[in-house]
mmCIF file of C-alpha atoms in Angstrom:
data_model
loop_
_atom_site.group_PDB
_atom_site.id
_atom_site.type_symbol
_atom_site.label_atom_id
_atom_site.label_comp_id
_atom_site.label_asym_id
_atom_site.label_seq_id
_atom_site.Cartn_x
_atom_site.Cartn_y
_atom_site.Cartn_z
ATOM 1 C CA MET A 15 51.928 89.966 87.035
ATOM 2 C CA ARG A 16 51.627 87.164 85.253
ATOM 3 C CA PRO A 17 48.571 86.712 82.249
ATOM 4 C CA GLN A 18 47.305 83.670 84.785
ATOM 5 C CA HIS A 19 47.250 86.167 88.088
ATOM 6 C CA LEU A 20 46.194 88.317 85.395
ATOM 7 C CA LEU A 21 43.030 85.727 83.598
ATOM 8 C CA SER A 22 42.187 84.930 87.364
ATOM 9 C CA ALA A 23 41.746 88.409 89.170
ATOM 10 C CA ALA A 24 38.669 89.424 85.720
ATOM 11 C CA LEU A 25 36.894 86.287 85.681
ATOM 12 C CA PHE A 26 36.481 87.170 89.309
ATOM 13 C CA LEU A 27 35.529 90.715 88.815
ATOM 14 C CA ALA A 28 33.128 90.166 86.172
ATOM 15 C CA GLN A 29 31.944 87.015 88.478
ATOM 16 C CA ALA A 30 31.217 89.660 90.925
ATOM 17 C CA VAL A 31 28.821 91.580 89.073
ATOM 18 C CA PRO A 32 25.214 91.293 89.265
ATOM 19 C CA HIS A 33 23.206 89.871 86.299
ATOM 20 C CA GLU A 34 20.511 92.579 85.592
ATOM 21 C CA ALA A 35 16.990 91.733 85.767
ATOM 22 C CA SER A 36 14.744 92.278 82.514
ATOM 23 C CA GLN A 37 12.370 95.698 83.911
ATOM 24 C CA HIS A 38 10.124 94.717 81.924
ATOM 25 C CA CYS A 39 10.221 90.811 81.547
ATOM 26 C CA ASN A 40 9.243 88.095 83.673
ATOM 27 C CA ARG A 41 12.407 85.175 85.093
ATOM 28 C CA LEU A 42 11.490 82.508 81.385
ATOM 29 C CA GLU A 43 11.364 86.291 78.992
ATOM 30 C CA TYR A 44 13.663 89.276 77.521
ATOM 31 C CA TRP A 45 12.900 92.088 76.091
ATOM 32 C CA ASN A 46 13.672 92.718 72.564
ATOM 33 C CA PRO A 47 14.498 96.582 72.855
ATOM 34 C CA ASP A 48 14.162 96.838 67.808
ATOM 35 C CA ASN A 49 10.272 95.505 68.861
ATOM 36 C CA LEU A 50 9.917 97.173 72.133
ATOM 37 C CA CYS A 51 8.052 93.747 72.879
ATOM 38 C CA CYS A 52 8.609 90.621 75.374
ATOM 39 C CA GLY A 53 9.678 87.638 73.697
ATOM 40 C CA SER A 54 10.024 83.897 74.914
ATOM 41 C CA CYS A 55 13.761 81.723 75.508
ATOM 42 C CA LEU A 56 12.221 78.722 74.354
ATOM 43 C CA GLN A 57 11.052 79.911 71.529
ATOM 44 C CA ARG A 58 14.215 81.524 70.746
ATOM 45 C CA PHE A 59 16.996 79.575 72.486
ATOM 46 C CA GLY A 60 15.061 75.914 72.328
ATOM 47 C CA PRO A 61 14.675 73.442 75.104
ATOM 48 C CA PRO A 62 18.228 73.162 77.876
ATOM 49 C CA PRO A 63 21.069 71.579 75.728
ATOM 50 C CA CYS A 64 21.313 68.529 78.290
ATOM 51 C CA PRO A 65 19.458 67.461 81.591
ATOM 52 C CA ASP A 66 20.241 69.279 84.934
ATOM 53 C CA TYR A 67 20.882 72.943 83.213
ATOM 54 C CA GLU A 68 17.394 75.375 82.656
ATOM 55 C CA PHE A 69 17.407 78.471 81.632
ATOM 56 C CA SER A 70 19.161 82.039 82.795
ATOM 57 C CA GLU A 71 17.409 84.297 84.856
ATOM 58 C CA ASN A 72 16.089 86.319 81.651
ATOM 59 C CA CYS A 73 18.035 83.886 79.339
ATOM 60 C CA GLY A 74 20.813 85.705 79.879
ATOM 61 C CA LEU A 75 20.371 89.325 78.132
ATOM 62 C CA ASN A 76 19.811 92.366 79.531
ATOM 63 C CA ASP A 77 17.037 95.207 77.979
ATOM 64 C CA PHE A 78 19.225 96.382 75.828
ATOM 65 C CA GLY A 79 19.389 92.650 74.082
ATOM 66 C CA ASP A 80 23.098 92.257 75.062
ATOM 67 C CA HIS A 81 24.321 88.615 76.492
ATOM 68 C CA ILE A 82 25.059 89.159 80.380
ATOM 69 C CA MET A 83 24.943 85.705 81.295
ATOM 70 C CA HIS A 84 24.462 82.540 79.235
ATOM 71 C CA PRO A 85 21.349 81.740 78.296
ATOM 72 C CA PHE A 86 21.189 78.419 80.010
ATOM 73 C CA GLN A 87 22.726 77.333 83.355
ATOM 74 C CA GLU A 88 23.757 74.341 86.256
ATOM 75 C CA CYS A 89 20.470 73.434 88.050
ATOM 76 C CA PRO A 90 21.426 74.629 92.223
ATOM 77 C CA ARG A 91 21.766 71.774 94.437
ATOM 78 C CA GLY A 92 19.704 69.675 95.114
ATOM 79 C CA GLN A 93 17.765 70.621 91.780
ATOM 80 C CA CYS A 94 17.199 68.148 88.591
ATOM 81 C CA ASN A 95 16.278 68.513 85.421
ATOM 82 C CA PRO A 96 16.647 65.152 83.457
ATOM 83 C CA ASP A 97 13.318 66.337 80.861
ATOM 84 C CA LEU A 98 14.302 69.872 79.618
ATOM 85 C CA ALA A 99 12.810 71.678 81.758
ATOM 86 C CA GLU A 100 12.322 75.188 80.906
ATOM 87 C CA LEU A 101 13.500 75.532 84.880
ATOM 88 C CA CYS A 102 14.659 72.901 87.582
ATOM 89 C CA SER A 103 12.989 71.639 90.432
ATOM 90 C CA PHE A 104 12.920 69.666 93.106
ATOM 91 C CA CYS A 105 14.821 65.894 92.377
ATOM 92 C CA GLY A 106 12.214 63.009 92.801
ATOM 93 C CA SER A 107 9.719 65.819 92.289
ATOM 94 C CA GLY A 108 8.429 63.224 89.811
ATOM 95 C CA THR A 109 7.266 66.441 88.050
ATOM 96 C CA ARG A 110 7.781 65.173 83.984
ATOM 97 C CA ALA A 111 8.031 68.319 81.111
ATOM 98 C CA PRO A 112 7.193 67.543 77.733
ATOM 99 C CA THR A 113 10.535 66.763 76.404
ATOM 100 C CA PRO A 114 10.788 68.099 72.584
ATOM 101 C CA GLU A 115 11.275 65.333 70.228
ATOM 102 C CA GLY A 116 15.532 64.207 68.865
ATOM 103 C CA SER A 117 16.371 66.409 72.308
ATOM 104 C CA ARG A 118 17.980 64.138 74.090
ATOM 105 C CA GLN A 119 21.168 64.653 72.991
ATOM 106 C CA ARG A 120 24.566 64.586 74.532
ATOM 107 C CA CYS A 121 25.993 68.273 76.236
ATOM 108 C CA GLY A 122 28.252 68.713 73.609
ATOM 109 C CA GLU A 123 25.502 67.567 70.181
ATOM 110 C CA ALA A 124 23.048 69.514 71.364
ATOM 111 C CA LEU A 125 25.904 72.624 72.282
ATOM 112 C CA LEU A 126 26.952 72.254 68.437
ATOM 113 C CA THR A 127 23.902 72.597 67.822
ATOM 114 C CA PHE A 128 23.576 76.285 69.546
ATOM 115 C CA ALA A 129 26.277 77.374 68.128
ATOM 116 C CA LEU A 130 25.443 76.369 64.643
ATOM 117 C CA PRO A 131 22.802 79.030 63.611
ATOM 118 C CA LEU A 132 24.830 81.834 65.480
ATOM 119 C CA VAL A 133 27.558 81.570 62.802
ATOM 120 C CA LEU A 134 25.091 81.236 59.894
ATOM 121 C CA VAL A 135 23.127 85.058 61.934
ATOM 122 C CA LEU A 136 27.052 85.379 62.269
ATOM 123 C CA LEU A 137 27.772 86.063 58.806
ATOM 124 C CA VAL A 138 24.500 87.361 57.719
ATOM 125 C CA THR A 139 24.968 89.658 59.581
ATOM 126 C CA SER A 140 28.987 90.650 58.643
ATOM 127 C CA ALA A 141 27.702 91.104 55.195
ATOM 128 C CA ALA A 142 25.023 93.034 55.961
ATOM 129 C CA ILE A 143 26.812 95.799 58.591
ATOM 130 C CA LEU A 144 29.641 96.293 55.526
ATOM 131 C CA LEU A 145 27.167 96.567 52.932
ATOM 132 C CA PHE A 146 25.928 99.547 55.348
ATOM 133 C CA ALA A 147 29.382 101.429 55.897
ATOM 134 C CA ARG A 148 29.630 101.716 52.242
ATOM 135 C CA LYS A 149 27.658 103.980 52.286
ATOM 136 C CA ARG A 150 28.242 107.887 51.860
ATOM 137 C CA HIS A 151 26.149 108.436 54.800
ATOM 138 C CA SER A 152 26.947 105.332 57.027
ATOM 139 C CA PRO A 153 25.184 105.138 60.417
ATOM 140 C CA TYR A 154 29.111 104.065 61.940
ATOM 141 C CA LEU A 155 31.221 106.738 63.188
ATOM 142 C CA PRO A 156 34.495 105.742 62.448
ATOM 143 C CA TYR A 157 37.249 106.236 64.764
ATOM 144 C CA PRO A 158 39.011 109.921 64.224
ATOM 145 C CA GLY A 159 42.202 109.438 61.340
ATOM 146 C CA SER A 160 41.083 105.222 61.393
ATOM 147 C CA ASN A 161 40.886 104.553 56.679
ATOM 148 C CA THR A 162 37.177 103.745 55.983
ATOM 149 C CA SER A 163 38.096 103.556 52.122
ATOM 150 C CA GLY A 164 35.325 101.737 50.052
ATOM 151 C CA GLY A 165 38.794 99.749 49.397
ATOM 152 C CA SER A 166 39.773 98.263 52.842
ATOM 153 C CA LEU A 167 34.908 97.830 53.672
ATOM 154 C CA MET A 168 35.599 95.628 50.039
ATOM 155 C CA THR A 169 38.420 93.671 51.575
ATOM 156 C CA SER A 170 37.330 92.704 55.226
ATOM 157 C CA GLU A 171 33.209 92.173 52.839
ATOM 158 C CA ALA A 172 35.309 89.134 51.522
ATOM 159 C CA GLU A 173 37.959 87.981 54.544
ATOM 160 C CA LEU A 174 34.861 87.840 57.152
ATOM 161 C CA PRO A 175 32.769 85.112 55.930
ATOM 162 C CA ASN A 176 36.774 82.731 56.564
ATOM 163 C CA LEU A 177 37.697 83.846 60.026
ATOM 164 C CA ALA A 178 33.904 83.218 61.172
ATOM 165 C CA SER A 179 35.406 79.388 61.300
ATOM 166 C CA GLN A 180 38.385 80.041 62.923
ATOM 167 C CA PRO A 181 38.466 80.606 66.931
ATOM 168 C CA LEU A 182 39.189 83.686 68.930
ATOM 169 C CA SER A 183 41.839 81.721 70.399
ATOM 170 C CA ARG A 184 43.959 81.859 67.296
ATOM 171 C CA LEU A 185 44.510 85.331 67.919
ATOM 172 C CA LEU A 186 47.044 84.569 71.598
ATOM 173 C CA ASP A 187 49.671 82.820 68.774
ATOM 174 C CA GLU A 188 49.123 85.275 66.238
ATOM 175 C CA LEU A 189 51.480 87.641 67.771
ATOM 176 C CA GLU A 190 52.167 90.013 65.099
ATOM 177 C CA VAL A 191 48.746 90.953 64.042
ATOM 178 C CA LEU A 192 47.957 90.701 67.403
ATOM 179 C CA GLU A 193 50.760 93.900 68.413
ATOM 180 C CA GLU A 194 48.677 95.651 65.555
ATOM 181 C CA LEU A 195 45.561 95.710 67.147
ATOM 182 C CA ILE A 196 46.858 96.701 70.302
ATOM 183 C CA VAL A 197 48.611 99.481 68.560
ATOM 184 C CA LEU A 198 45.677 100.425 66.713
ATOM 185 C CA LEU A 199 43.058 99.819 70.074
ATOM 186 C CA ASP A 200 44.546 100.301 73.556
ATOM 187 C CA PRO A 201 45.182 104.125 73.322
ATOM 188 C CA GLU A 202 42.791 106.553 74.514
ATOM 189 C CA PRO A 203 42.732 110.598 73.851
ATOM 190 C CA GLY A 204 44.350 112.085 76.238
ATOM 191 C CA PRO A 205 42.561 115.628 78.373
ATOM 192 C CA GLY A 206 41.399 117.281 75.573
ATOM 193 C CA GLY A 207 41.886 114.835 73.512
ATOM 194 C CA ALA A 208 38.690 114.545 70.713
ATOM 195 C CA LEU A 209 36.146 111.727 71.808
ATOM 196 C CA ALA A 210 37.376 108.121 70.912
ATOM 197 C CA CYS A 211 34.631 105.614 69.070
ATOM 198 C CA GLY A 212 35.537 102.383 68.636
ATOM 199 C CA THR A 213 39.131 101.421 71.350
ATOM 200 C CA THR A 214 39.584 98.271 73.357
ATOM 201 C CA ARG A 215 37.003 100.276 76.165
ATOM 202 C CA HIS A 216 34.837 100.394 73.345
ATOM 203 C CA LEU A 217 35.124 96.853 72.064
ATOM 204 C CA ALA A 218 34.534 94.631 75.742
ATOM 205 C CA ALA A 219 31.028 96.308 75.852
ATOM 206 C CA LYS A 220 30.911 95.028 72.830
ATOM 207 C CA TYR A 221 31.474 91.161 74.317
ATOM 208 C CA GLY A 222 28.741 92.136 77.877
ATOM 209 C CA LEU A 223 31.396 93.992 79.912
ATOM 210 C CA PRO A 224 30.946 96.283 81.859
ATOM 211 C CA ALA A 225 32.370 99.032 82.867
ATOM 212 C CA SER A 226 34.568 98.620 85.608
ATOM 213 C CA TRP A 227 36.103 95.520 84.149
ATOM 214 C CA SER A 228 37.769 98.454 81.811
ATOM 215 C CA THR A 229 38.982 100.177 84.250
ATOM 216 C CA PHE A 230 40.705 97.203 85.321
ATOM 217 C CA ALA A 231 42.078 95.897 82.448
ATOM 218 C CA TYR A 232 42.932 99.878 81.662
ATOM 219 C CA SER A 233 44.517 100.451 85.006
ATOM 220 C CA LEU A 234 47.139 97.675 83.889
ATOM 221 C CA ARG A 235 49.706 99.997 81.854
ATOM 222 C CA PRO A 236 51.844 99.528 80.451
ATOM 223 C CA SER A 237 53.004 95.880 81.931
ATOM 224 C CA HIS A 238 49.851 94.448 80.669
ATOM 225 C CA SER A 239 47.784 95.158 77.433
ATOM 226 C CA PRO A 240 43.397 95.433 77.621
ATOM 227 C CA LEU A 241 43.378 93.981 74.059
ATOM 228 C CA ARG A 242 45.033 91.500 74.744
ATOM 229 C CA ALA A 243 43.563 90.818 78.386
ATOM 230 C CA LEU A 244 39.837 91.129 76.655
ATOM 231 C CA ILE A 245 40.698 88.667 74.188
ATOM 232 C CA GLU A 246 41.871 85.489 77.259
ATOM 233 C CA MET A 247 38.896 86.841 78.549
ATOM 234 C CA VAL A 248 36.310 85.717 75.727
ATOM 235 C CA VAL A 249 38.582 82.711 75.343
ATOM 236 C CA ALA A 250 37.943 82.078 79.398
ATOM 237 C CA ARG A 251 34.402 82.777 79.547
ATOM 238 C CA GLU A 252 33.312 82.086 75.921
ATOM 239 C CA PRO A 253 35.890 78.958 73.852
ATOM 240 C CA SER A 254 32.939 78.926 71.382
ATOM 241 C CA ALA A 255 34.771 82.617 70.325
ATOM 242 C CA SER A 256 35.437 83.520 66.324
ATOM 243 C CA LEU A 257 37.377 85.574 64.935
ATOM 244 C CA GLY A 258 34.461 86.768 62.865
ATOM 245 C CA GLN A 259 32.624 87.621 65.770
ATOM 246 C CA LEU A 260 35.675 90.231 66.063
ATOM 247 C CA GLY A 261 35.495 91.479 63.019
ATOM 248 C CA THR A 262 31.525 92.709 62.739
ATOM 249 C CA HIS A 263 32.188 94.467 66.573
ATOM 250 C CA LEU A 264 34.694 96.301 64.841
ATOM 251 C CA ALA A 265 32.424 97.064 61.955
ATOM 252 C CA GLN A 266 30.312 98.066 64.241
ATOM 253 C CA LEU A 267 33.171 100.581 65.832
ATOM 254 C CA GLY A 268 33.846 101.489 62.469
ATOM 255 C CA ARG A 269 36.987 100.608 63.009
ATOM 256 C CA ALA A 270 37.935 99.755 59.121
ATOM 257 C CA ASP A 271 41.754 100.028 59.953
ATOM 258 C CA ALA A 272 41.371 97.363 62.446
ATOM 259 C CA LEU A 273 39.677 94.455 60.260
ATOM 260 C CA GLN A 274 42.658 94.987 57.552
ATOM 261 C CA VAL A 275 44.591 93.578 59.992
ATOM 262 C CA LEU A 276 42.102 91.309 61.152
ATOM 263 C CA SER A 277 41.997 90.006 57.676
ATOM 264 C CA LYS A 278 45.382 89.166 57.264
ATOM 265 C CA LEU A 279 44.175 85.594 59.851
ATOM 266 C CA ALA A 280 41.505 84.986 56.645
#
């Protein structure tokens, strides 16, 4: 199966999975699993980045705090949102919503403004994760046989800020590094093997992909790597995805060995 056919099939499968609405909050709120309360989509993400967009249901978050969809979506057919309100309304209805000063930006500029805070959060989160991982009683369970020595984590901590500014799509061009990651992350234990932590299947869950997608990706082995399919899928859905985000997910899964390989791209 050609890579473009694989990507098309994966995109169709992911889009066919419906977004599960929050069981706790209304459409314009999201459930905060840390504080156990509903939060405002507007307060967290600001108004829609450009005209004729509105908030996705629950800002695209599920009740576990995972991004299932983009926070914003295009208005349905026949509806408009020229004033950057939270929701679209029927075109020509005359409904006017207050527009925050400076919010009328070109769509590309607004999306860049939205991405910059996420990069800063990613850097802070990465540093915190690696500091915790260096402690003796780390909350992350290492993958059996992986190298979680203090030295490797210190290297990853120093390299992650350099990776945060690099696009995830670069990994598809760095075949040597990609093949090393495939060897580390794709295998799953056979019958009677130890419980695997930190495989491509778990990494897909970190990116918000359903279990059905992982089952589909693994069914294509050995002709196509599940990890490569995952990277292609994430890049297609979110072109702004970075290597730093991948490093953060690997740190959360306790895969210091994979982080060591990824640091070659720093």
